[in-house]
XYZ file of C-alpha atoms in Angstrom:
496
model
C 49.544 6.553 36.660
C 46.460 8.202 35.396
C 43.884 6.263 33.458
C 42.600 8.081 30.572
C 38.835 8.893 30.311
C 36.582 6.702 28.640
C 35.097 7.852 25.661
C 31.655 9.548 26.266
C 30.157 7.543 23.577
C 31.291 3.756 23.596
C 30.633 3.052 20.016
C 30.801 -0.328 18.468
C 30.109 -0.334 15.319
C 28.882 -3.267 12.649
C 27.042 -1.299 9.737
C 30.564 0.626 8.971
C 32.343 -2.456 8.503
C 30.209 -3.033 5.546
C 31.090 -2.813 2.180
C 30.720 0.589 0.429
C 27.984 -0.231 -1.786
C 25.818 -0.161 1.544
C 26.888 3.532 2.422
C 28.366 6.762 2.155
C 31.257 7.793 4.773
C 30.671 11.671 5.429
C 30.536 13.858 8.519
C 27.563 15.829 9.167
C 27.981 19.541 8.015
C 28.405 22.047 11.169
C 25.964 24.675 12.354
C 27.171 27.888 13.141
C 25.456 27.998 16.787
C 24.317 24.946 18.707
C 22.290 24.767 21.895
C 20.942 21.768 23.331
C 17.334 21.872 23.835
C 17.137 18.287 25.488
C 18.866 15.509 26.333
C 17.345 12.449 27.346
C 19.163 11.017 30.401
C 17.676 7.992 31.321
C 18.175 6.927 27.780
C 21.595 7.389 27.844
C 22.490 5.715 30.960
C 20.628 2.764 29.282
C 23.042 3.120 26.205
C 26.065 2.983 29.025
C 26.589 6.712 28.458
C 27.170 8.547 31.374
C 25.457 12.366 30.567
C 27.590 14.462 32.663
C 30.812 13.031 30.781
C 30.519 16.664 29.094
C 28.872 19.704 29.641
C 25.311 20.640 27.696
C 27.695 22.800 25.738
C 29.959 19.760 24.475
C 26.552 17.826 24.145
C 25.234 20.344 21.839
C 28.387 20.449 19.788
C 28.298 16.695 19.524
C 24.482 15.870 18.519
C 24.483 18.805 16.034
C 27.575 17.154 14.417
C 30.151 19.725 14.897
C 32.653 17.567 16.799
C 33.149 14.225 15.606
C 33.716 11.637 18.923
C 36.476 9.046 18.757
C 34.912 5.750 17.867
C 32.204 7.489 15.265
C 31.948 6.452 11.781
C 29.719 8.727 10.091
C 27.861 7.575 7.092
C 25.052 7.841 4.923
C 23.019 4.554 4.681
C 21.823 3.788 0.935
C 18.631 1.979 0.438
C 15.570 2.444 -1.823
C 11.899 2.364 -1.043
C 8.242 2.587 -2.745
C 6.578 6.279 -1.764
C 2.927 5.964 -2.311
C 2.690 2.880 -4.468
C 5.657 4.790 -7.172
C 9.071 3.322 -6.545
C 12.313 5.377 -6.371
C 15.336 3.072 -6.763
C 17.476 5.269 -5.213
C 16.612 7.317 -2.284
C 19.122 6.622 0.611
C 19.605 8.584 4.107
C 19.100 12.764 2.584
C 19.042 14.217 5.748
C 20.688 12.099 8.088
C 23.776 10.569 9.324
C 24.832 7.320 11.403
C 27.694 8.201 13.625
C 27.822 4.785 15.179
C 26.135 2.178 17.099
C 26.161 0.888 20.791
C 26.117 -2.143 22.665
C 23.316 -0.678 25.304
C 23.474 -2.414 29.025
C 21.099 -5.136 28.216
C 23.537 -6.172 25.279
C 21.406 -4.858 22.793
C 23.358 -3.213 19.747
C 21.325 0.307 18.870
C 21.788 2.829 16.688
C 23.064 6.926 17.130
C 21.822 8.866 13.754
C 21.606 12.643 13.737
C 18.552 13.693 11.642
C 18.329 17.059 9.886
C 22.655 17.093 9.905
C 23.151 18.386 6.201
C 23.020 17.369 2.710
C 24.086 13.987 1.847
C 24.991 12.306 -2.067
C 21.192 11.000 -1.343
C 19.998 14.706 -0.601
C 18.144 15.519 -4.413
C 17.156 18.618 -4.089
C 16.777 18.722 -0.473
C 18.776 20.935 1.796
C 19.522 18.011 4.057
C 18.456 20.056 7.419
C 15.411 19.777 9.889
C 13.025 22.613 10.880
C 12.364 22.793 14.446
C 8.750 21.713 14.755
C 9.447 18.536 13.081
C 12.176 17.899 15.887
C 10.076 18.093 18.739
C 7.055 16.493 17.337
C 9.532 13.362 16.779
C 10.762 13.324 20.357
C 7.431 14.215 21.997
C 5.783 10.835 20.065
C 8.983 9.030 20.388
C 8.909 8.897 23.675
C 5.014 8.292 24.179
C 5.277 5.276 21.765
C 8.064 3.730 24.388
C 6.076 5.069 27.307
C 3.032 3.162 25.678
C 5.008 0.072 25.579
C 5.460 0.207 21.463
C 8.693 -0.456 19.518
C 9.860 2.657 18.703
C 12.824 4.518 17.870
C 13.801 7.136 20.390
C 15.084 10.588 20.886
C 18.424 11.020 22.667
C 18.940 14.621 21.787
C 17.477 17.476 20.146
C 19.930 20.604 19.295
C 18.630 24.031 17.835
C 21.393 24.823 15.103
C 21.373 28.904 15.223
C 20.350 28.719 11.412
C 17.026 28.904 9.586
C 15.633 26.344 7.393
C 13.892 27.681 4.424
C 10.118 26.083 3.962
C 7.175 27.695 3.044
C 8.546 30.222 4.705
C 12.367 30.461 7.248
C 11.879 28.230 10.048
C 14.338 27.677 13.338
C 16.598 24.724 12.646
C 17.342 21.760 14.280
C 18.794 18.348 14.676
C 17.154 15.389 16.265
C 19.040 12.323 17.335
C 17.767 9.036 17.282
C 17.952 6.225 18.106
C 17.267 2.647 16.579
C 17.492 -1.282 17.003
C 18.509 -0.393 13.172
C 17.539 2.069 10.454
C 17.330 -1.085 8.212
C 14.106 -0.884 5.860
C 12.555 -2.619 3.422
C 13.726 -0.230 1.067
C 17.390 -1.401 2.074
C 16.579 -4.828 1.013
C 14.622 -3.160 -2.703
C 18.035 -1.153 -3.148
C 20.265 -4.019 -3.793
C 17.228 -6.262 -5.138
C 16.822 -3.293 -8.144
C 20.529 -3.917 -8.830
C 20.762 -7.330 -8.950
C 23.416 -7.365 -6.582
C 22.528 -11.117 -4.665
C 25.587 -10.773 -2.701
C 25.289 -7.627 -1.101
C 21.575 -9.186 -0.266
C 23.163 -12.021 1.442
C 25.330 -9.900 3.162
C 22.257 -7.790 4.109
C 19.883 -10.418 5.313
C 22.873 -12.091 7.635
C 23.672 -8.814 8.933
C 19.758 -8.325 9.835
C 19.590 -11.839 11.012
C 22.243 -11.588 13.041
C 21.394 -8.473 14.697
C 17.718 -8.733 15.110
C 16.631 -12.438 14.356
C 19.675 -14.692 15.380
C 17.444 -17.611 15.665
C 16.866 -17.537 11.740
C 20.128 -18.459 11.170
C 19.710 -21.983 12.636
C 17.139 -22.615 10.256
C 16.517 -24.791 7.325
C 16.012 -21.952 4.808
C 17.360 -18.929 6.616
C 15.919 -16.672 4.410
C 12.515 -18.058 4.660
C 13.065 -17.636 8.521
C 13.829 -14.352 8.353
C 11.254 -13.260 6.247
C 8.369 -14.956 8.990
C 9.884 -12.887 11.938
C 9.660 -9.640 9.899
C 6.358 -10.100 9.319
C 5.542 -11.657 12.971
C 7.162 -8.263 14.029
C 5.260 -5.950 11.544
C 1.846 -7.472 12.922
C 2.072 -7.465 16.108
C 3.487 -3.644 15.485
C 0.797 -2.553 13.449
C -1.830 -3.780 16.414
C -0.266 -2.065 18.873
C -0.258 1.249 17.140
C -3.993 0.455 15.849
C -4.913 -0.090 19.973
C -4.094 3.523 20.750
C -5.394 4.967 17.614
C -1.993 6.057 16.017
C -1.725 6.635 12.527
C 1.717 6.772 10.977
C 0.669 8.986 8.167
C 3.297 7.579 5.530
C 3.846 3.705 5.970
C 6.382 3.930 2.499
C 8.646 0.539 2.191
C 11.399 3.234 3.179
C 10.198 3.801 6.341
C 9.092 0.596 8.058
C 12.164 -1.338 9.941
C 12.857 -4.691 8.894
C 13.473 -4.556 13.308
C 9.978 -4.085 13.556
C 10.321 -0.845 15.594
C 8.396 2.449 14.510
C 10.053 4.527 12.505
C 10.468 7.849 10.756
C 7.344 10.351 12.224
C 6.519 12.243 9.991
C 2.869 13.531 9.518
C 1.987 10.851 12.150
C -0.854 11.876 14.607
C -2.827 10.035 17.633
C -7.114 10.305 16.372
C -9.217 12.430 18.933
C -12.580 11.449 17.477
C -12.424 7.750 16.438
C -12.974 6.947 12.568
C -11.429 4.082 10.575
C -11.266 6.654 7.749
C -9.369 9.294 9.525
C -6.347 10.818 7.549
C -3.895 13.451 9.031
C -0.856 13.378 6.475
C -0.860 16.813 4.185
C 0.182 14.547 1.798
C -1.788 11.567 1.906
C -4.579 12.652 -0.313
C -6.347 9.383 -1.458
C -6.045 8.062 1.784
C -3.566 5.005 1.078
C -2.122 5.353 4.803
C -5.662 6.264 6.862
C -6.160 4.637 10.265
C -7.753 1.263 9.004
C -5.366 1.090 5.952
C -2.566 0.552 8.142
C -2.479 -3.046 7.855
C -2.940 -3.749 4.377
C -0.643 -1.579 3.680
C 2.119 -3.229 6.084
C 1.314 -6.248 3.963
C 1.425 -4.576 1.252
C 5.134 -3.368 2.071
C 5.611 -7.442 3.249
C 5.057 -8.215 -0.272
C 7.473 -6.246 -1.918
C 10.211 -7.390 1.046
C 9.513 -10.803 0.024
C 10.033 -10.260 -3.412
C 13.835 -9.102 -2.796
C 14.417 -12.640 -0.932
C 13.309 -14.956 -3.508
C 16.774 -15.370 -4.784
C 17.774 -16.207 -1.539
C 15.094 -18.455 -0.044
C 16.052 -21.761 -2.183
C 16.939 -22.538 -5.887
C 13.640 -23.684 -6.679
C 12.150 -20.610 -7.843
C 8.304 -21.515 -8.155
C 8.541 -23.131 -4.353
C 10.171 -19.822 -3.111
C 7.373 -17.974 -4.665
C 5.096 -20.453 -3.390
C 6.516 -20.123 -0.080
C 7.243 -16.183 0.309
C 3.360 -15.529 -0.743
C 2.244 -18.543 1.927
C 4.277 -16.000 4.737
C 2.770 -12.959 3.765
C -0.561 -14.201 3.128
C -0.258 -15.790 6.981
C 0.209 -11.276 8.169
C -3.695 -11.478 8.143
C -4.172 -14.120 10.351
C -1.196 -12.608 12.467
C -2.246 -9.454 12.892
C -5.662 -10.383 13.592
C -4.589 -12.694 16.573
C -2.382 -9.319 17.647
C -5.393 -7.588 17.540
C -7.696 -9.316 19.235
C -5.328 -9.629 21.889
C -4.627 -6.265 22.398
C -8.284 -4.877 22.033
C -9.642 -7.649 24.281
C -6.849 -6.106 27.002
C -8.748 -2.742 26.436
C -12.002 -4.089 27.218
C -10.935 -5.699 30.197
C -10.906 -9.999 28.999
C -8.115 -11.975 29.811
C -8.526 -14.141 27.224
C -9.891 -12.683 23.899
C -10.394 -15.151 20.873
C -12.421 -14.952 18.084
C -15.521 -15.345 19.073
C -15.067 -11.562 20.698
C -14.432 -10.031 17.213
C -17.886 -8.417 16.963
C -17.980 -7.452 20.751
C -14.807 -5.300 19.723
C -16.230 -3.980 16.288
C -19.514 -3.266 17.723
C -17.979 -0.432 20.113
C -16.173 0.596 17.201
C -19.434 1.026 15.053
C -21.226 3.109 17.586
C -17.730 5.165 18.664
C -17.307 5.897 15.121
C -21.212 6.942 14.327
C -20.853 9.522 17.126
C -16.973 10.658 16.698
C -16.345 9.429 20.334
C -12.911 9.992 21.260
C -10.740 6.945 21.144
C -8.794 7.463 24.319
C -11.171 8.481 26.745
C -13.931 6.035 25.695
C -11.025 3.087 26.313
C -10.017 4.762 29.959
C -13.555 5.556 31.457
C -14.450 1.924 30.353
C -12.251 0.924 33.059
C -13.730 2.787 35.954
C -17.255 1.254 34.220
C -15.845 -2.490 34.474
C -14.673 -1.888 37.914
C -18.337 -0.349 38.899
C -21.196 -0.264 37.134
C -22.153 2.682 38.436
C -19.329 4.687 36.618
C -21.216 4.394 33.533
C -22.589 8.033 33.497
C -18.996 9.331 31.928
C -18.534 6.748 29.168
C -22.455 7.432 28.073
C -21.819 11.295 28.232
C -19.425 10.593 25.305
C -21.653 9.404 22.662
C -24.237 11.513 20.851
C -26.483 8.805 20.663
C -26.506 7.261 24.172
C -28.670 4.443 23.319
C -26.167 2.438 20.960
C -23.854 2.246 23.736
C -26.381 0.724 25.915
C -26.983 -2.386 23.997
C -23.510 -2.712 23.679
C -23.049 -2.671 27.150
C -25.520 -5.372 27.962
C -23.634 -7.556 25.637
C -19.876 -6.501 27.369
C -21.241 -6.818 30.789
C -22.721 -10.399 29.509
C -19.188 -11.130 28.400
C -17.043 -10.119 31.402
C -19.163 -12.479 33.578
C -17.794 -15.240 31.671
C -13.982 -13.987 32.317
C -12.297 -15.315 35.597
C -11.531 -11.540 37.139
C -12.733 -9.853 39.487
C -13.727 -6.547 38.975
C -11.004 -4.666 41.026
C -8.401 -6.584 39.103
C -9.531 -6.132 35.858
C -9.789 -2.522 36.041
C -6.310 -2.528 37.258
C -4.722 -4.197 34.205
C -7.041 -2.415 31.808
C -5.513 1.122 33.263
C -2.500 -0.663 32.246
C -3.117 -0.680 28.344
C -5.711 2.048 28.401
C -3.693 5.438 28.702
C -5.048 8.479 30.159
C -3.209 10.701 27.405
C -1.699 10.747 24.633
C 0.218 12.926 22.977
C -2.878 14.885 21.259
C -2.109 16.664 18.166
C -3.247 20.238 19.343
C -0.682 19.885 22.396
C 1.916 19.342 20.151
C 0.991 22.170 17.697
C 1.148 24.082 20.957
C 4.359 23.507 22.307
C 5.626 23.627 18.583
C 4.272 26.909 18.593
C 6.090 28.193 22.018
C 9.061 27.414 20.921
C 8.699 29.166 17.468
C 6.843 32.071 18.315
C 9.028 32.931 21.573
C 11.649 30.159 21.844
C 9.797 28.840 25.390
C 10.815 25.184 25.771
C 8.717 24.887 28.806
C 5.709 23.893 27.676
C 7.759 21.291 25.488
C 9.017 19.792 28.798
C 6.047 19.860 30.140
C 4.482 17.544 27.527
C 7.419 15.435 27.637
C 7.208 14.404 30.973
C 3.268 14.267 30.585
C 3.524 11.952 27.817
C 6.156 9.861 29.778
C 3.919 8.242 32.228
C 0.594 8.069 30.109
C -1.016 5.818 32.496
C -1.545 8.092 35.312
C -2.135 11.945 35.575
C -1.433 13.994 38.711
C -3.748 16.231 39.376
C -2.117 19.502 37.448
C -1.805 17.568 34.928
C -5.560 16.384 34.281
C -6.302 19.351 31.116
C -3.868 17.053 28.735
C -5.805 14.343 28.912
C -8.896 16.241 27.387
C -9.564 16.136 23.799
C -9.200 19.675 21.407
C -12.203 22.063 21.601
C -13.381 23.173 18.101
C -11.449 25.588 17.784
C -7.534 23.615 18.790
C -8.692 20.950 16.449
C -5.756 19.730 14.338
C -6.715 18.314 10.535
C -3.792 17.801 8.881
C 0.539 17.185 10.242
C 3.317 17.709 7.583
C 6.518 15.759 7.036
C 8.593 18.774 8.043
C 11.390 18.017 4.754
């Protein structure tokens, strides 16, 4: 008797079985020539697929949509979302498509979407496809934000399509696919709020709770549960990404996860030269999204989730109010404890509190008046708290010398009050203090490879660069060096 195959993809799905005011059932629109460019291995072993089940050729026909596997439901999530402070109440998935989800092998449900797979009923004007560039900058940060130890979405696959995309000029297309906890957002819960619809809200928030936050649903208000472990999630989030000096670039309510993973980079970028100030998004012109912004404006987004649960925290409407704005007032005090915690790991304590705030500030100040680069200020720091002789290279980076001193008297003066010893403590700061990152003028360079003479080398080369951030071999040491002048990269672009 012969025992049929398994499927190559075991999907599972729970968003499909929805009702249809939550999505659109469609199948991607085919390319006329796929070719895989990557496909990320380990990550599908951990999703229980097996990547020889088909060739690179099948692969490429499946993640650019043209062949539909048994078990996929493709569909077009609906949701809404606030872009820039203005909100659109009806913006929905324009460019992408959920073929399914997973149960991975730690019993963790995740999403497959293919992004840049065709217009959509939530497409506008937009051609519903993905320009190359875009594609790889995705996976390349992707993948540093997991290698960094930040929830992230993730790249599986990315496909060239054989087709241009037209921009400001015809561009190499391409589809990414990613994948997700969830692609739930804010802007998912604003969608059905705008419509009054309570009961596909219900629906919603169950289907959240029960995916991300079963705990919540043991709770006195539910609701009111789930609302605290969004915003738990968001802060400690929106710490980690502010501890390796990553700016998302365009932190809209339709692009941050109720999961609390990072989502949808765009015109994100990793700071050379640290400044709370600093901006990279073409279209982020007043700055709403810049560095230090970041978590404001994840409370900001907090708010406006909040607002779509009233109705379901209790009947009492002034004590839900009164108890929604208690929660996301409490974010500050959250992400401040996040923060502390994770910049007190960079500068070697074991125990940060409080009292270390303007220790942590004060490097800041003098990094900032002399544009010191935020990475390698944070990893030559721990060859300085191992030896104080290994000062020379952390000096070296500031303009003015002399403001690092003093703040050094006052760090050393600190670190004799915490319990390790020297070797130890430069050991677990090499832990949260990378030696690269994946620097914007890289990126722009493999980007440009690829375009200029379809080289996906340098791409992989990255990739597996940005992979293991914490240590460089010795090849490898020019990546962890900041741009000269002239690589310097001001602005990133959404790539739609």
């Amino acid at each position: 008797m012969t025992v049929p195959a398994p499927d190559p993809i075991p999907f599972s799905n729970t968003y499909a079985r929805l009702p249809d005011a939550f999505h659109v059932r469609l199948d991607p629109d085919p390319v006329p020539d796929p070719s895989l460019i990557e496909l990320n291995h380990d990550l599908c072993r951990e999703l229980g697929i097996d990547p020889l089940a088909l060739t690179p050729e099948e692969w490429g026909q499946v993640f650019a949509g043209n062949r539909i596997l048994p078990g996929s439901e493709p569909l077009a999530m609906a949701y809404a979302g606030h872009q820039f402070g203005h909100f659109v109440p009806r913006l929905g998935d324009g460019r992408a498509i959920l073929l399914g989800e997973v149960v991975d092998v730690r019993g963790r449900r995740r999403d497959i979407q293919l992004k840049g797979s065709g217009r959509t009923p939530f497409s506008r004007r937009g051609d519903g496809r993905a320009a190359l560039g875009p594609v790889l900058r995705e996976y390349l940060v992707g993948e540093a934000m997991h290698a960094l130890g930040i929830p992230t979405t993730r790249a599986l696959a990315a496909v060239s399509t054989g087709e241009p995309v037209l921009r400001e000029t015809a561009l190499p297309g391409a589809v990414l696919t990613r994948v997700a906890a969830s692609h739930v957002r804010v802007g998912t819960f604003q969608y059905f709020a705008v419509r009054g619809d309570r009961a596909a809200l219900q629906q919603l928030a169950d289907h959240v709770a029960d995916r991300h936050y079963p705990w919540t649903r043991e709770a006195d208000q539910p609701c009111l549960a789930l609302l605290e472990a969004v915003v738990e999630a968001q802060a400690r989030l929106v710490a980690q990404w502010m501890g390796v000096g990553f700016i998302h670039g365009v932190m809209n309510t339709d692009n941050m996860a109720v999961s609390g993973e990072t989502i949808d980079f765009g015109p994100c970028a990793f700071m050379d030269g640290y400044h709370p100030d600093q901006v990279f998004s073409a279209i982020d012109t007043q700055g709403r999204y810049a560095y230090a912004n970041q978590p404001a404006m994840a409370q900001w987004n907090l708010a406006r989730l909040a607002e779509t649960l009233l109705p379901l925290i209790g009947s009492d409407e002034k004590q839900a109010l009164e108890q929604a704005t208690d929660l996301v007032n409490s974010f500050s005090s959250r992400f401040a404890r996040h923060w502390i915690d994770v910049m007190g790991l960079k500068l070697g304590l074991s125990m940060a509190d409080k009292s270390d705030i303007a220790l942590i500030q004060g490097l800041l100040q003098a990094m900032q008046q002399g544009q010191v680069d935020f990475t390698l200020c944070f990893r030559h720091l721990c060859d300085a708290a191992e030896d104080e002789t290994h000062d020379e290279p952390v000096r070296r980076l500031f303009a003015q010398p002399e403001a690092l001193v003093a703040w050094a008297q006052q760090w050393r003066s600190r670190l004799r009050q915490d319990p390790l010893p020297p070797g130890e403590r430069a050991v677990r700061m090499r832990r949260v203090n990378p030696a690269c990152i994946p620097r914007n003028h890289r990126v722009e360079q493999v980007i440009a490879a690829a375009l200029e003479a379809e080289d996906f080398e340098p791409f992989r080369r990255l990739l597996g660069v940005v992979r293991n951030p914490w240590v460089l071999a010795e090849a490898d040491q020019a990546y962890a060096r900041p741009p000269a002048p002239t690589e310097r990269v001001y602005q990133t672009f959404c790539g739609t």
